[in-house]
Every structure is written in structure tokens, then in C-alpha cells.
Amino acid sequence: MRQLIAFPCAGETLVGTLDAVSGTTGLLIVSGGNEIRIGAHRGMALLGARLAAAGTPVFRFDRRGIGDSSGENKGYAASAPDIAAAVRAFREAVPHLTAIVGFGNCDAATALALFGHDAGVDRLILANPWVVESDDDLPPAAAIRAHYAERLRDPRAWLRALKGGVSVGKLISGLKKVSEKSSQVENALADCVFAALSPATTVILATGDATAIAFADAARTRGWTGATVEIDTGSHSFARKPDGEALYQAIASAIFDDRSC
């Protein structure tokens, strides 16, 4: 049964959607950026309905200043009270829950990594976690490196270069700049995220997505060895039908195959 729930958070009113079923492990979906709880391309609403049909209660909500919720949107870094309030509302609405698994994409994944444990979330499933602080509009350095590496492996790119269609000098300068940038001071956000991640966390990565590439690079440099599921897509929001199916299977597997949480 799907129902709307209004609940308090720091003097404001948040609104969430609950798919209530008899399962004892529930999924809390946290939205990223300025995205409302329905998700990109209705992805989170469809995901919630499908998981509920399989026996998992699902609760998704709009944080302060987003969608139907009142207040000011201060971004993922200020969302700890919102997540905690949603956990309380979820448990009150579904009192038979024995565990809550948190799921989020991009900066919602980062928010869950940083604030989920203190909010009362028992385990995490994170998609394309945001771990790069940037002061420009360029993709993360790791994603730029991956893009150039792919181009260098493409004979057509070299053919274009020989024909004058690509500036080899500019390409080499760009690669050098990226390399120098990546060797500078460690990223504080990534340090915080990896320090907070439990070994029981499941991370889902879209292999062609810049944010996911940056996370994978940061994971390697920090020696993180948690469970990772790769989905062969460049879609950050898993928009294509095969992507959505793969995302569902990864989340369902993490929920149903591990009932120890």
C-alpha cells in the first residue's frame, strides 16, 4: 500500500512516500542534488514499487527545500537532520522493521556515508558516491584521464591527429596538467567518505560515469576493498531500461542475500 507521510524536521515539514509491506528489512531512498523523491525518469518511484512487490518496505522523501517539503535547501552537506527525521518516520510508520538499509545516488550516497550511521541506518547501498571537491566545471581528474586514455587507444583518434584534427601538443599538455592536479593534496571529502564506509557497504558504479570513475580512483588510492557492483553504462542515473534492471538486481541482491543486518 502506497501512502504519503508528513513528518517534522528542524521546525519544517518533510513529505515522504511509503510503500508499506510486511518485510522486516526496509529500504530508505535518499534523493541527491535538487532531485525530488520520484527520482530521475521516475526511477526511484518505480524502484520502490518493484522492491515493495518483492516484500521490502520502501520509504523515499523530499529533504528540506525540495519538492513538497518546506524549508531551505542547503544541500547534501546539511542533510543529516533530514535523514535522521526520515529514519524516525519510517520506523514509526512501519513498526515491525528490524533493519533499515539506506540507498542513494551521487551526493545522496555521500550524505548517507557521512550521516547514515548516526541517523540510525543499519547498512548502506551507495550508487556513484560523490567524493570530489571541485572549484571549476571540469569533470573529476580521474574521469578526464580515463577519457583521454580511451581516445589514445582509438586508432581513429590518432588518424584525426595525423590529419590535423586534434592538437597533439594540446592533448599532451592537458594530460600533463591532469596528472599534476591528481598528485596534489589529498581530497578531504574523499578522506571523510572512506573513513566512514563500513566493509558491509555495497557500492554500485556506472562504469562510464565521471562521478563513478572518480570514486573508483579514490578507492584504489586509499586501498578500500568493499563490495562493488559495476553496471556497464555511462548513465549517472541508470536511465536506460537495462540500466534500471541491473540497478534493481544489484539492490535486491544486497537486501535479500544478506539478512544479517
mmCIF file of N, CA, C and O in Angstrom, residues 204-257:
data_model
loop_
_atom_site.group_PDB
_atom_site.id
_atom_site.type_symbol
_atom_site.label_atom_id
_atom_site.label_comp_id
_atom_site.label_asym_id
_atom_site.label_seq_id
_atom_site.Cartn_x
_atom_site.Cartn_y
_atom_site.Cartn_z
ATOM 1 N N ILE A 204 27.586 0.660 -5.918
ATOM 2 C CA ILE A 204 27.201 0.375 -7.298
ATOM 3 C C ILE A 204 27.761 1.493 -8.172
ATOM 4 O O ILE A 204 27.530 2.673 -7.907
ATOM 5 N N LEU A 205 28.495 1.118 -9.224
ATOM 6 C CA LEU A 205 29.147 2.112 -10.076
ATOM 7 C C LEU A 205 28.727 1.950 -11.531
ATOM 8 O O LEU A 205 28.764 0.846 -12.080
ATOM 9 N N ALA A 206 28.332 3.063 -12.156
ATOM 10 C CA ALA A 206 28.117 3.105 -13.599
ATOM 11 C C ALA A 206 29.481 3.326 -14.244
ATOM 12 O O ALA A 206 30.095 4.382 -14.075
ATOM 13 N N THR A 207 29.971 2.339 -14.970
ATOM 14 C CA THR A 207 31.383 2.323 -15.367
ATOM 15 C C THR A 207 31.798 3.506 -16.226
ATOM 16 O O THR A 207 32.956 3.899 -16.223
ATOM 17 N N GLY A 208 30.859 4.086 -16.987
ATOM 18 C CA GLY A 208 31.219 5.202 -17.846
ATOM 19 C C GLY A 208 30.887 6.562 -17.268
ATOM 20 O O GLY A 208 31.051 7.578 -17.945
ATOM 21 N N ASP A 209 30.452 6.607 -16.029
ATOM 22 C CA ASP A 209 30.049 7.869 -15.392
ATOM 23 C C ASP A 209 31.246 8.533 -14.721
ATOM 24 O O ASP A 209 32.032 7.872 -14.015
ATOM 25 N N ALA A 210 31.399 9.841 -14.905
ATOM 26 C CA ALA A 210 32.559 10.557 -14.371
ATOM 27 C C ALA A 210 32.634 10.477 -12.854
ATOM 28 O O ALA A 210 33.715 10.308 -12.274
ATOM 29 N N THR A 211 31.498 10.589 -12.186
ATOM 30 C CA THR A 211 31.485 10.527 -10.719
ATOM 31 C C THR A 211 31.904 9.152 -10.231
ATOM 32 O O THR A 211 32.661 9.018 -9.256
ATOM 33 N N ALA A 212 31.413 8.121 -10.904
ATOM 34 C CA ALA A 212 31.790 6.752 -10.528
ATOM 35 C C ALA A 212 33.268 6.487 -10.778
ATOM 36 O O ALA A 212 33.946 5.817 -9.975
ATOM 37 N N ILE A 213 33.786 6.998 -11.890
ATOM 38 C CA ILE A 213 35.217 6.826 -12.195
ATOM 39 C C ILE A 213 36.068 7.489 -11.119
ATOM 40 O O ILE A 213 37.082 6.934 -10.673
ATOM 41 N N ALA A 214 35.645 8.673 -10.678
ATOM 42 C CA ALA A 214 36.389 9.369 -9.627
ATOM 43 C C ALA A 214 36.354 8.580 -8.324
ATOM 44 O O ALA A 214 37.359 8.500 -7.610
ATOM 45 N N PHE A 215 35.203 7.984 -7.991
ATOM 46 C CA PHE A 215 35.119 7.168 -6.770
ATOM 47 C C PHE A 215 36.043 5.959 -6.863
ATOM 48 O O PHE A 215 36.769 5.649 -5.910
ATOM 49 N N ALA A 216 36.001 5.268 -8.007
ATOM 50 C CA ALA A 216 36.846 4.081 -8.165
ATOM 51 C C ALA A 216 38.321 4.430 -8.042
ATOM 52 O O ALA A 216 39.107 3.684 -7.431
ATOM 53 N N ASP A 217 38.720 5.570 -8.589
ATOM 54 C CA ASP A 217 40.107 6.016 -8.491
ATOM 55 C C ASP A 217 40.473 6.310 -7.039
ATOM 56 O O ASP A 217 41.536 5.903 -6.555
ATOM 57 N N ALA A 218 39.583 6.998 -6.329
ATOM 58 C CA ALA A 218 39.838 7.307 -4.914
ATOM 59 C C ALA A 218 39.874 6.039 -4.073
ATOM 60 O O ALA A 218 40.667 5.932 -3.128
ATOM 61 N N ALA A 219 39.029 5.066 -4.414
ATOM 62 C CA ALA A 219 39.025 3.799 -3.675
ATOM 63 C C ALA A 219 40.349 3.065 -3.832
ATOM 64 O O ALA A 219 40.889 2.509 -2.867
ATOM 65 N N ARG A 220 40.883 3.071 -5.059
ATOM 66 C CA ARG A 220 42.169 2.400 -5.304
ATOM 67 C C ARG A 220 43.291 3.077 -4.520
ATOM 68 O O ARG A 220 44.116 2.394 -3.898
ATOM 69 N N THR A 221 43.327 4.396 -4.548
ATOM 70 C CA THR A 221 44.429 5.093 -3.883
ATOM 71 C C THR A 221 44.363 4.956 -2.369
ATOM 72 O O THR A 221 45.388 5.077 -1.700
ATOM 73 N N ARG A 222 43.170 4.675 -1.845
ATOM 74 C CA ARG A 222 43.015 4.536 -0.391
ATOM 75 C C ARG A 222 42.932 3.087 0.059
ATOM 76 O O ARG A 222 42.760 2.806 1.236
ATOM 77 N N GLY A 223 43.036 2.161 -0.886
ATOM 78 C CA GLY A 223 43.041 0.745 -0.546
ATOM 79 C C GLY A 223 41.714 0.230 -0.043
ATOM 80 O O GLY A 223 41.676 -0.762 0.693
ATOM 81 N N TRP A 224 40.611 0.865 -0.455
ATOM 82 C CA TRP A 224 39.297 0.405 0.009
ATOM 83 C C TRP A 224 38.909 -0.856 -0.742
ATOM 84 O O TRP A 224 39.002 -0.926 -1.958
ATOM 85 N N THR A 225 38.470 -1.877 -0.032
ATOM 86 C CA THR A 225 38.208 -3.184 -0.644
ATOM 87 C C THR A 225 36.779 -3.646 -0.403
ATOM 88 O O THR A 225 36.505 -4.842 -0.368
ATOM 89 N N GLY A 226 35.857 -2.725 -0.229
ATOM 90 C CA GLY A 226 34.462 -3.088 -0.026
ATOM 91 C C GLY A 226 33.831 -3.679 -1.277
ATOM 92 O O GLY A 226 34.415 -3.682 -2.365
ATOM 93 N N ALA A 227 32.604 -4.175 -1.114
ATOM 94 C CA ALA A 227 31.894 -4.806 -2.226
ATOM 95 C C ALA A 227 31.477 -3.762 -3.256
ATOM 96 O O ALA A 227 30.863 -2.753 -2.922
ATOM 97 N N THR A 228 31.818 -4.010 -4.529
ATOM 98 C CA THR A 228 31.484 -3.096 -5.618
ATOM 99 C C THR A 228 30.784 -3.858 -6.733
ATOM 100 O O THR A 228 31.227 -4.930 -7.137
ATOM 101 N N VAL A 229 29.689 -3.302 -7.205
ATOM 102 C CA VAL A 229 28.952 -3.856 -8.341
ATOM 103 C C VAL A 229 29.073 -2.859 -9.487
ATOM 104 O O VAL A 229 28.736 -1.681 -9.326
ATOM 105 N N GLU A 230 29.554 -3.304 -10.634
ATOM 106 C CA GLU A 230 29.713 -2.425 -11.791
ATOM 107 C C GLU A 230 28.597 -2.669 -12.794
ATOM 108 O O GLU A 230 28.274 -3.816 -13.117
ATOM 109 N N ILE A 231 28.005 -1.561 -13.267
ATOM 110 C CA ILE A 231 26.974 -1.627 -14.304
ATOM 111 C C ILE A 231 27.533 -0.925 -15.537
ATOM 112 O O ILE A 231 27.971 0.223 -15.467
ATOM 113 N N ASP A 232 27.510 -1.627 -16.663
ATOM 114 C CA ASP A 232 28.143 -1.125 -17.883
ATOM 115 C C ASP A 232 27.256 -0.069 -18.544
ATOM 116 O O ASP A 232 26.458 -0.366 -19.446
ATOM 117 N N THR A 233 27.373 1.158 -18.078
ATOM 118 C CA THR A 233 26.597 2.263 -18.625
ATOM 119 C C THR A 233 27.309 3.578 -18.347
ATOM 120 O O THR A 233 28.084 3.674 -17.390
ATOM 121 N N GLY A 234 27.028 4.567 -19.170
ATOM 122 C CA GLY A 234 27.529 5.905 -18.911
ATOM 123 C C GLY A 234 26.477 6.786 -18.268
ATOM 124 O O GLY A 234 26.724 7.972 -18.031
ATOM 125 N N SER A 235 25.305 6.213 -17.990
ATOM 126 C CA SER A 235 24.200 6.984 -17.416
ATOM 127 C C SER A 235 24.347 7.101 -15.910
ATOM 128 O O SER A 235 24.275 6.098 -15.190
ATOM 129 N N HIS A 236 24.512 8.318 -15.432
ATOM 130 C CA HIS A 236 24.669 8.556 -13.999
ATOM 131 C C HIS A 236 23.437 8.133 -13.212
ATOM 132 O O HIS A 236 23.541 7.674 -12.070
ATOM 133 N N SER A 237 22.265 8.255 -13.834
ATOM 134 C CA SER A 237 21.008 7.932 -13.140
ATOM 135 C C SER A 237 20.439 6.578 -13.558
ATOM 136 O O SER A 237 19.290 6.268 -13.236
ATOM 137 N N PHE A 238 21.233 5.779 -14.295
ATOM 138 C CA PHE A 238 20.797 4.451 -14.735
ATOM 139 C C PHE A 238 19.473 4.560 -15.498
ATOM 140 O O PHE A 238 18.499 3.852 -15.224
ATOM 141 N N ALA A 239 19.447 5.472 -16.484
ATOM 142 C CA ALA A 239 18.197 5.859 -17.134
ATOM 143 C C ALA A 239 17.672 4.822 -18.129
ATOM 144 O O ALA A 239 16.465 4.687 -18.301
ATOM 145 N N ARG A 240 18.568 4.110 -18.806
ATOM 146 C CA ARG A 240 18.105 3.146 -19.800
ATOM 147 C C ARG A 240 17.444 1.951 -19.119
ATOM 148 O O ARG A 240 17.749 1.639 -17.964
ATOM 149 N N LYS A 241 16.544 1.281 -19.825
ATOM 150 C CA LYS A 241 15.834 0.145 -19.236
ATOM 151 C C LYS A 241 16.781 -0.949 -18.739
ATOM 152 O O LYS A 241 16.609 -1.446 -17.613
ATOM 153 N N PRO A 242 17.813 -1.338 -19.519
ATOM 154 C CA PRO A 242 18.743 -2.349 -18.993
ATOM 155 C C PRO A 242 19.503 -1.859 -17.751
ATOM 156 O O PRO A 242 19.812 -2.653 -16.864
ATOM 157 N N ASP A 243 19.800 -0.551 -17.707
ATOM 158 C CA ASP A 243 20.483 0.005 -16.535
ATOM 159 C C ASP A 243 19.600 -0.103 -15.306
ATOM 160 O O ASP A 243 20.060 -0.474 -14.215
ATOM 161 N N GLY A 244 18.319 0.263 -15.461
ATOM 162 C CA GLY A 244 17.386 0.190 -14.337
ATOM 163 C C GLY A 244 17.218 -1.227 -13.845
ATOM 164 O O GLY A 244 17.116 -1.462 -12.633
ATOM 165 N N GLU A 245 17.188 -2.175 -14.773
ATOM 166 C CA GLU A 245 17.076 -3.579 -14.381
ATOM 167 C C GLU A 245 18.314 -4.023 -13.602
ATOM 168 O O GLU A 245 18.203 -4.717 -12.572
ATOM 169 N N ALA A 246 19.494 -3.634 -14.096
ATOM 170 C CA ALA A 246 20.732 -4.006 -13.402
ATOM 171 C C ALA A 246 20.800 -3.363 -12.019
ATOM 172 O O ALA A 246 21.261 -3.989 -11.060
ATOM 173 N N LEU A 247 20.332 -2.115 -11.924
ATOM 174 C CA LEU A 247 20.319 -1.444 -10.618
ATOM 175 C C LEU A 247 19.389 -2.163 -9.656
ATOM 176 O O LEU A 247 19.749 -2.405 -8.491
ATOM 177 N N TYR A 248 18.203 -2.523 -10.124
ATOM 178 C CA TYR A 248 17.267 -3.253 -9.272
ATOM 179 C C TYR A 248 17.881 -4.572 -8.793
ATOM 180 O O TYR A 248 17.805 -4.906 -7.602
ATOM 181 N N GLN A 249 18.478 -5.307 -9.697
ATOM 182 C CA GLN A 249 19.055 -6.604 -9.327
ATOM 183 C C GLN A 249 20.165 -6.430 -8.290
ATOM 184 O O GLN A 249 20.278 -7.235 -7.351
ATOM 185 N N ALA A 250 20.986 -5.384 -8.452
ATOM 186 C CA ALA A 250 22.077 -5.154 -7.500
ATOM 187 C C ALA A 250 21.535 -4.810 -6.123
ATOM 188 O O ALA A 250 22.031 -5.310 -5.095
ATOM 189 N N ILE A 251 20.512 -3.959 -6.077
ATOM 190 C CA ILE A 251 19.934 -3.568 -4.791
ATOM 191 C C ILE A 251 19.194 -4.736 -4.152
ATOM 192 O O ILE A 251 19.349 -5.013 -2.956
ATOM 193 N N ALA A 252 18.394 -5.438 -4.941
ATOM 194 C CA ALA A 252 17.646 -6.581 -4.417
ATOM 195 C C ALA A 252 18.594 -7.646 -3.868
ATOM 196 O O ALA A 252 18.349 -8.235 -2.811
ATOM 197 N N SER A 253 19.681 -7.892 -4.608
ATOM 198 C CA SER A 253 20.654 -8.876 -4.145
ATOM 199 C C SER A 253 21.267 -8.465 -2.816
ATOM 200 O O SER A 253 21.408 -9.287 -1.907
ATOM 201 N N ALA A 254 21.617 -7.189 -2.685
ATOM 202 C CA ALA A 254 22.214 -6.708 -1.434
ATOM 203 C C ALA A 254 21.236 -6.786 -0.269
ATOM 204 O O ALA A 254 21.635 -7.053 0.865
ATOM 205 N N ILE A 255 19.957 -6.569 -0.536
ATOM 206 C CA ILE A 255 18.958 -6.622 0.530
ATOM 207 C C ILE A 255 18.616 -8.065 0.892
ATOM 208 O O ILE A 255 18.678 -8.457 2.058
ATOM 209 N N PHE A 256 18.270 -8.867 -0.111
ATOM 210 C CA PHE A 256 17.728 -10.192 0.146
ATOM 211 C C PHE A 256 18.782 -11.248 0.431
ATOM 212 O O PHE A 256 18.508 -12.238 1.098
ATOM 213 N N ASP A 257 20.012 -11.044 -0.062
ATOM 214 C CA ASP A 257 21.052 -12.057 0.143
ATOM 215 C C ASP A 257 21.796 -11.866 1.460
ATOM 216 O O ASP A 257 22.615 -12.690 1.837
#
